[in-house]
Coordinates of C-alpha atoms and ligand atoms in Angstrom, one line a residue:
M1 CA 4.5 24.6 -5.0
A2 CA 6.6 21.8 -3.7
R3 CA 9.1 19.4 -5.3
V4 CA 8.3 15.9 -4.4
L5 CA 10.1 12.5 -5.0
I6 CA 7.9 9.4 -5.0
T7 CA 9.8 6.1 -4.9
G8 CA 7.7 3.3 -6.3
G9 CA 5.9 6.1 -8.2
A10 CA 4.9 3.7 -11.0
G11 CA 3.2 1.3 -8.7
F12 CA -0.4 1.1 -7.8
I13 CA -0.5 3.6 -4.9
G14 CA 2.6 5.5 -6.1
S15 CA 1.0 6.4 -9.4
H16 CA -2.1 7.7 -7.7
L17 CA 0.1 9.8 -5.5
C18 CA 2.0 11.2 -8.5
E19 CA -1.3 12.3 -10.0
R20 CA -2.5 13.9 -6.8
F21 CA 0.6 16.1 -6.3
L22 CA 0.6 17.1 -10.0
K23 CA -3.0 18.1 -9.7
E24 CA -2.1 20.4 -6.9
G25 CA 0.6 22.0 -9.1
D26 CA 3.6 20.4 -7.4
E27 CA 6.6 19.1 -9.2
V28 CA 6.8 15.3 -9.1
I29 CA 9.9 13.2 -9.6
C30 CA 8.9 9.5 -9.9
M31 CA 11.5 6.8 -9.3
D32 CA 10.8 3.1 -10.1
N33 CA 12.6 0.1 -11.4
F34 CA 9.4 -1.6 -12.7
I35 CA 9.9 -4.8 -10.8
T36 CA 6.3 -4.6 -9.7
G37 CA 5.4 -1.1 -11.0
S38 CA 4.4 -0.5 -14.6
P39 CA 5.1 2.1 -17.2
D40 CA 1.4 2.0 -18.1
N41 CA 0.5 3.5 -14.7
I42 CA 2.5 6.7 -15.5
A43 CA 2.4 6.9 -19.3
H44 CA -0.3 9.6 -19.2
L45 CA 1.8 11.8 -16.9
F46 CA 4.7 12.5 -19.2
T47 CA 2.9 15.3 -21.0
N48 CA 2.8 17.3 -17.7
K49 CA 5.9 19.6 -17.6
N50 CA 6.0 19.1 -13.8
F51 CA 6.5 15.4 -14.1
S52 CA 9.8 13.6 -14.5
F53 CA 10.9 10.0 -14.2
I54 CA 14.1 8.4 -13.0
P55 CA 14.4 4.6 -13.7
Q56 CA 16.2 3.3 -10.6
D57 CA 16.4 0.6 -8.0
V58 CA 16.3 2.6 -4.7
T59 CA 18.6 0.0 -3.0
T60 CA 21.5 1.6 -4.8
Y61 CA 22.7 5.2 -4.2
I62 CA 20.0 7.6 -5.1
Y63 CA 20.8 11.0 -6.6
V64 CA 18.3 13.7 -7.4
K65 CA 19.4 17.1 -8.7
G66 CA 18.1 20.2 -7.0
P67 CA 16.0 20.8 -3.9
L68 CA 13.4 18.4 -2.5
D69 CA 10.6 19.3 -0.1
A70 CA 9.2 15.8 0.4
I71 CA 10.1 12.1 -0.3
L72 CA 7.3 9.6 -0.3
H73 CA 8.9 6.2 0.0
F74 CA 6.6 3.7 -1.6
A75 CA 9.0 1.4 -3.4
S76 CA 8.4 -2.2 -2.5
P77 CA 6.7 -5.3 -3.7
A78 CA 3.4 -5.4 -1.7
S79 CA 1.6 -8.5 -2.7
P80 CA 2.3 -11.7 -0.7
V81 CA 2.8 -13.6 -4.0
D82 CA 5.3 -10.9 -5.1
Y83 CA 7.3 -11.0 -1.9
L84 CA 7.4 -14.7 -1.9
E85 CA 8.9 -14.6 -5.4
L86 CA 11.2 -11.7 -4.5
P87 CA 12.2 -12.3 -0.9
I88 CA 15.7 -10.7 -1.1
Q89 CA 14.6 -7.7 -3.1
T90 CA 11.7 -7.2 -0.6
L91 CA 14.1 -7.3 2.3
K92 CA 16.6 -5.0 0.5
V93 CA 14.1 -2.4 -0.5
G94 CA 12.7 -2.1 3.0
S95 CA 16.1 -1.9 4.6
L96 CA 18.7 -0.6 2.1
G97 CA 16.1 1.3 0.1
T98 CA 14.7 3.1 3.2
H99 CA 18.3 3.9 4.3
K100 CA 19.0 5.5 0.9
A101 CA 15.7 7.5 1.0
L102 CA 16.4 8.7 4.5
G103 CA 20.0 9.7 3.5
L104 CA 18.6 11.7 0.7
A105 CA 15.9 13.3 3.0
K106 CA 18.7 14.3 5.4
E107 CA 20.8 15.8 2.6
K108 CA 18.0 17.8 1.1
G109 CA 16.2 18.7 4.4
A110 CA 13.1 17.0 3.0
R111 CA 10.3 15.5 4.9
L112 CA 10.0 11.7 4.4
L113 CA 6.8 9.8 4.5
L114 CA 7.4 6.1 4.9
A115 CA 4.8 3.7 3.5
S116 CA 4.6 1.0 6.3
T117 CA 2.0 -1.6 6.5
S118 CA -0.6 -3.4 8.7
E119 CA 1.7 -6.4 8.1
V120 CA 3.9 -5.0 11.0
Y121 CA 1.1 -6.4 13.2
G122 CA 1.6 -9.9 11.7
D123 CA -1.1 -12.3 12.7
P124 CA -2.5 -9.9 15.3
L125 CA -3.5 -11.0 18.8
V126 CA -5.2 -7.7 19.4
H127 CA -8.3 -6.7 17.4
P128 CA -8.9 -4.1 15.9
Q129 CA -5.3 -3.1 15.6
K130 CA -4.2 0.2 17.2
E131 CA -0.8 1.8 16.6
D132 CA 0.5 0.9 20.1
Y133 CA 0.2 -2.8 19.4
W134 CA 3.7 -4.3 18.7
G135 CA 2.5 -7.1 16.6
N136 CA 2.9 -10.9 16.2
V137 CA 5.3 -11.5 13.3
N138 CA 7.0 -14.8 12.4
P139 CA 10.5 -13.4 11.5
I140 CA 11.6 -16.6 9.7
G141 CA 8.3 -17.4 7.9
P142 CA 7.9 -16.7 4.2
R143 CA 5.9 -13.5 4.9
G144 CA 8.5 -12.3 7.3
V145 CA 10.6 -10.9 4.5
Y146 CA 8.0 -8.1 4.0
D147 CA 6.9 -7.7 7.6
E148 CA 10.4 -7.5 9.0
A149 CA 11.6 -5.2 6.2
K150 CA 8.9 -2.8 7.0
R151 CA 9.5 -3.1 10.7
F152 CA 13.2 -2.3 10.1
A153 CA 12.1 0.6 7.9
E154 CA 10.1 2.0 10.7
A155 CA 13.0 1.6 13.1
M156 CA 15.4 3.2 10.7
T157 CA 13.0 6.1 10.0
M158 CA 12.6 6.8 13.8
A159 CA 16.4 6.6 14.2
Y160 CA 17.0 9.2 11.4
H161 CA 14.3 11.3 13.0
R162 CA 15.8 11.1 16.5
A163 CA 19.5 11.1 15.6
H164 CA 19.5 13.4 12.6
G165 CA 16.3 15.4 13.0
V166 CA 14.9 14.2 9.7
Q167 CA 11.2 15.2 9.6
A168 CA 9.5 11.8 9.3
R169 CA 6.0 10.6 8.9
I170 CA 5.0 6.9 9.1
V171 CA 1.8 5.5 7.8
R172 CA 0.7 1.9 8.3
I173 CA -1.4 1.1 5.2
F174 CA -4.1 -1.5 5.5
N175 CA -5.5 -3.5 2.5
T176 CA -6.1 -1.0 -0.3
Y177 CA -7.7 -1.6 -3.7
G178 CA -8.6 0.3 -6.9
P179 CA -7.6 0.9 -10.5
R180 CA -4.0 0.1 -11.4
M181 CA -3.6 -2.9 -9.2
R182 CA -1.9 -5.5 -11.3
L183 CA -4.2 -8.1 -12.7
R184 CA -1.8 -10.9 -11.8
D185 CA -0.3 -9.6 -8.6
G186 CA -2.0 -12.5 -6.7
R187 CA -3.8 -10.4 -4.1
V188 CA -7.4 -11.2 -3.4
V189 CA -9.0 -8.2 -5.1
P190 CA -7.5 -8.7 -8.6
N191 CA -7.7 -12.5 -8.3
F192 CA -11.4 -12.5 -7.4
I193 CA -12.4 -9.8 -9.9
A194 CA -10.5 -11.5 -12.8
Q195 CA -11.9 -14.9 -11.9
A196 CA -15.4 -13.5 -11.7
L197 CA -15.1 -11.7 -15.0
R198 CA -13.8 -14.8 -16.8
G199 CA -16.5 -17.0 -15.2
E200 CA -13.8 -19.1 -13.4
D201 CA -14.1 -20.4 -9.9
L202 CA -13.1 -17.9 -7.1
T203 CA -10.3 -19.4 -5.1
V204 CA -10.9 -18.8 -1.4
Y205 CA -7.9 -19.8 0.6
G206 CA -8.6 -21.7 3.8
D207 CA -12.2 -21.7 5.1
G208 CA -12.6 -18.1 4.1
K209 CA -13.4 -17.0 7.7
Q210 CA -10.2 -14.9 7.9
T211 CA -11.1 -11.2 7.7
R212 CA -9.7 -8.1 5.9
S213 CA -10.8 -4.5 5.7
F214 CA -10.6 -2.9 2.3
C215 CA -9.9 0.8 1.6
F216 CA -10.4 2.5 -1.7
V217 CA -7.2 4.1 -3.1
S218 CA -8.6 7.7 -3.2
D219 CA -9.4 7.5 0.5
L220 CA -5.9 6.3 1.3
V221 CA -4.3 9.0 -0.9
E222 CA -6.3 11.7 1.0
G223 CA -5.1 10.3 4.3
L224 CA -1.5 10.2 3.1
V225 CA -1.5 13.8 1.9
R226 CA -3.0 14.9 5.2
L227 CA -0.4 12.9 7.2
L228 CA 2.5 14.4 5.1
R229 CA 1.2 17.9 5.9
S230 CA 0.4 17.2 9.6
D231 CA 2.6 17.6 12.6
H232 CA 2.2 14.0 13.6
V233 CA 5.2 11.7 13.1
G234 CA 3.1 8.6 13.5
P235 CA 2.9 5.7 13.0
V236 CA -0.7 6.3 11.9
N237 CA -3.0 3.5 10.6
I238 CA -4.8 4.4 7.4
G239 CA -7.5 2.0 6.2
N240 CA -11.2 1.3 6.1
P241 CA -12.5 -0.2 9.3
R242 CA -15.3 -2.1 7.5
E243 CA -14.3 -5.7 8.1
L244 CA -15.4 -8.7 6.0
T245 CA -14.6 -12.4 5.9
I246 CA -12.9 -13.4 2.7
L247 CA -15.9 -15.6 1.9
E248 CA -18.2 -12.6 2.2
F249 CA -15.9 -10.7 0.0
A250 CA -16.0 -13.4 -2.7
Q251 CA -19.8 -13.3 -2.5
A252 CA -19.8 -9.5 -2.9
I253 CA -17.6 -9.8 -6.0
I254 CA -19.8 -12.4 -7.6
Q255 CA -22.8 -10.2 -6.9
L256 CA -21.3 -7.0 -8.2
T257 CA -19.9 -8.6 -11.4
G258 CA -23.2 -10.5 -12.0
S259 CA -20.9 -13.5 -12.5
K260 CA -22.0 -17.2 -12.6
S261 CA -18.7 -18.2 -11.0
Q262 CA -18.6 -20.7 -8.1
I263 CA -16.5 -20.5 -5.0
I264 CA -13.8 -23.2 -4.4
F265 CA -11.5 -23.6 -1.4
Q266 CA -7.7 -23.9 -1.6
P267 CA -5.0 -24.2 1.1
L268 CA -4.4 -21.2 3.3
P269 CA -0.9 -19.7 2.8
I270 CA 1.5 -20.0 5.7
D271 CA 1.1 -17.3 8.4
D272 CA -1.9 -15.8 6.6
P273 CA -3.3 -13.3 9.3
K274 CA -6.7 -14.5 10.7
Q275 CA -8.1 -11.1 11.2
R276 CA -7.3 -7.6 10.3
K277 CA -9.1 -4.3 10.9
P278 CA -7.6 -0.9 11.5
D279 CA -8.5 1.2 14.6
I280 CA -8.5 4.6 12.9
S281 CA -9.2 6.8 16.0
L282 CA -5.7 8.3 15.8
A283 CA -6.1 9.2 12.1
R284 CA -9.5 10.8 12.8
Q285 CA -7.9 12.8 15.6
V286 CA -4.6 14.0 14.0
L287 CA -5.7 14.1 10.3
N288 CA -8.5 16.6 10.6
N289 CA -11.3 14.1 10.9
W290 CA -10.0 12.0 8.1
E291 CA -12.1 8.9 7.4
P292 CA -12.9 6.8 4.4
R293 CA -15.7 8.2 2.2
V294 CA -16.0 5.6 -0.6
S295 CA -18.2 2.6 0.1
L296 CA -17.0 -0.9 -0.7
E297 CA -19.7 -1.2 -3.4
D298 CA -18.7 2.0 -5.2
G299 CA -15.0 1.3 -4.9
L300 CA -15.4 -2.2 -6.2
R301 CA -17.6 -1.0 -9.2
Q302 CA -14.8 1.4 -10.2
T303 CA -12.2 -1.4 -9.8
I304 CA -14.3 -3.9 -11.7
A305 CA -14.7 -1.4 -14.6
Y306 CA -10.9 -1.0 -14.7
F307 CA -10.2 -4.8 -14.7
Q308 CA -12.9 -5.3 -17.4
D309 CA -10.6 -3.8 -20.0
K310 CA -7.6 -5.6 -18.8
V311 CA -9.3 -9.0 -18.8
A312 CA -10.7 -8.3 -22.3
Ligands
UDP401 N1 -7.0 -14.8 -0.7 C1 -7.9 -15.8 -1.1 N2 -7.9 -16.1 -2.5 C2 -7.0 -15.5 -3.4 C3 -6.1 -14.5 -2.9 C4 -6.1 -14.3 -1.5 O1 -8.7 -16.3 -0.4 O2 -7.1 -15.8 -4.6 C5 -7.0 -14.5 0.8 C6 -5.6 -14.6 1.4 O3 -5.3 -15.9 1.9 C7 -5.8 -13.6 2.6 C8 -6.8 -12.6 2.0 O4 -7.4 -13.2 0.9 O5 -6.5 -14.2 3.7 C9 -6.1 -11.3 1.5 O6 -5.0 -11.7 0.8 P1 -4.1 -10.6 -0.1 O7 -3.1 -11.4 -0.8 O8 -5.0 -9.8 -0.9 O9 -3.4 -9.7 1.0 P2 -3.0 -9.8 2.6 O10 -4.0 -9.1 3.3 O11 -3.0 -11.3 3.0 O12 -1.7 -9.2 2.6

């Protein structure tokens, strides 16, 4: 049994992680300030005696009583719409928040898993993206607040690993979807599903030829747990290599929801990456043949069922 702190534990991915560790009999301490996380995501966990919650902004001093075996640092806005609305909080949680989490890891002798992102590759000039690609990020553009915060977080994590011997693991998470995404978080998955379920037009930004690769949350969580327990510091890409254009994705959503919605085109946000697809050879190699198991169709069906209630 381990004692695990999950920052951002009330968020989309964080709450699935809380559940996973509780299921394995571990003790979970969830920390969140509900800026983008939600009490609804963790309400069902409070009956578990191994679960506790600390309401806190991780950019301020973090204190946790007792020993800790692992810290999973997942606190951050993660949708482009959120980090455009919260630019300073996004920069602060990636920098100051990561510093606090690392300080706690050092103090407790805990292993820290940093949630980094495919956004460190920016608008990539290499395709698919491998971990040794350094990226193409606009530091002063509106998306830069997230990209640079996560790049700094990786640098800080490596510095604590090298200088203080903190056991670190870095994952670069590609587009992930599933139940507990926020209906209004502005990302393409909730936007398109909500629009299709309401019979509204699906808003494709740009010409829809930009690509993304979507990983179902249970596949991601399995990869994260394996990385935490592996000997590999990383960074390791975790994502689903099945790549689609956003237009193809819109069509898939219309088909799976059986909606009569039409597709309309709206302006492309600044610095929106043109293509994104993870090279997952390293994950396969160091994470015991990890690879995604859930097909896009199955994952989307589960996600649509979740959003059906929310839209109603
Ligand atoms: N997108 C879109 N319509 C929407 C929301 C997003 O066409 O209503 C596009 C967006 O411009 C991007 C892709 O879908 O090219 C994925 O966007 P998302 O915000 O989900 O995440 P990103 O991968 O850009 O971080």
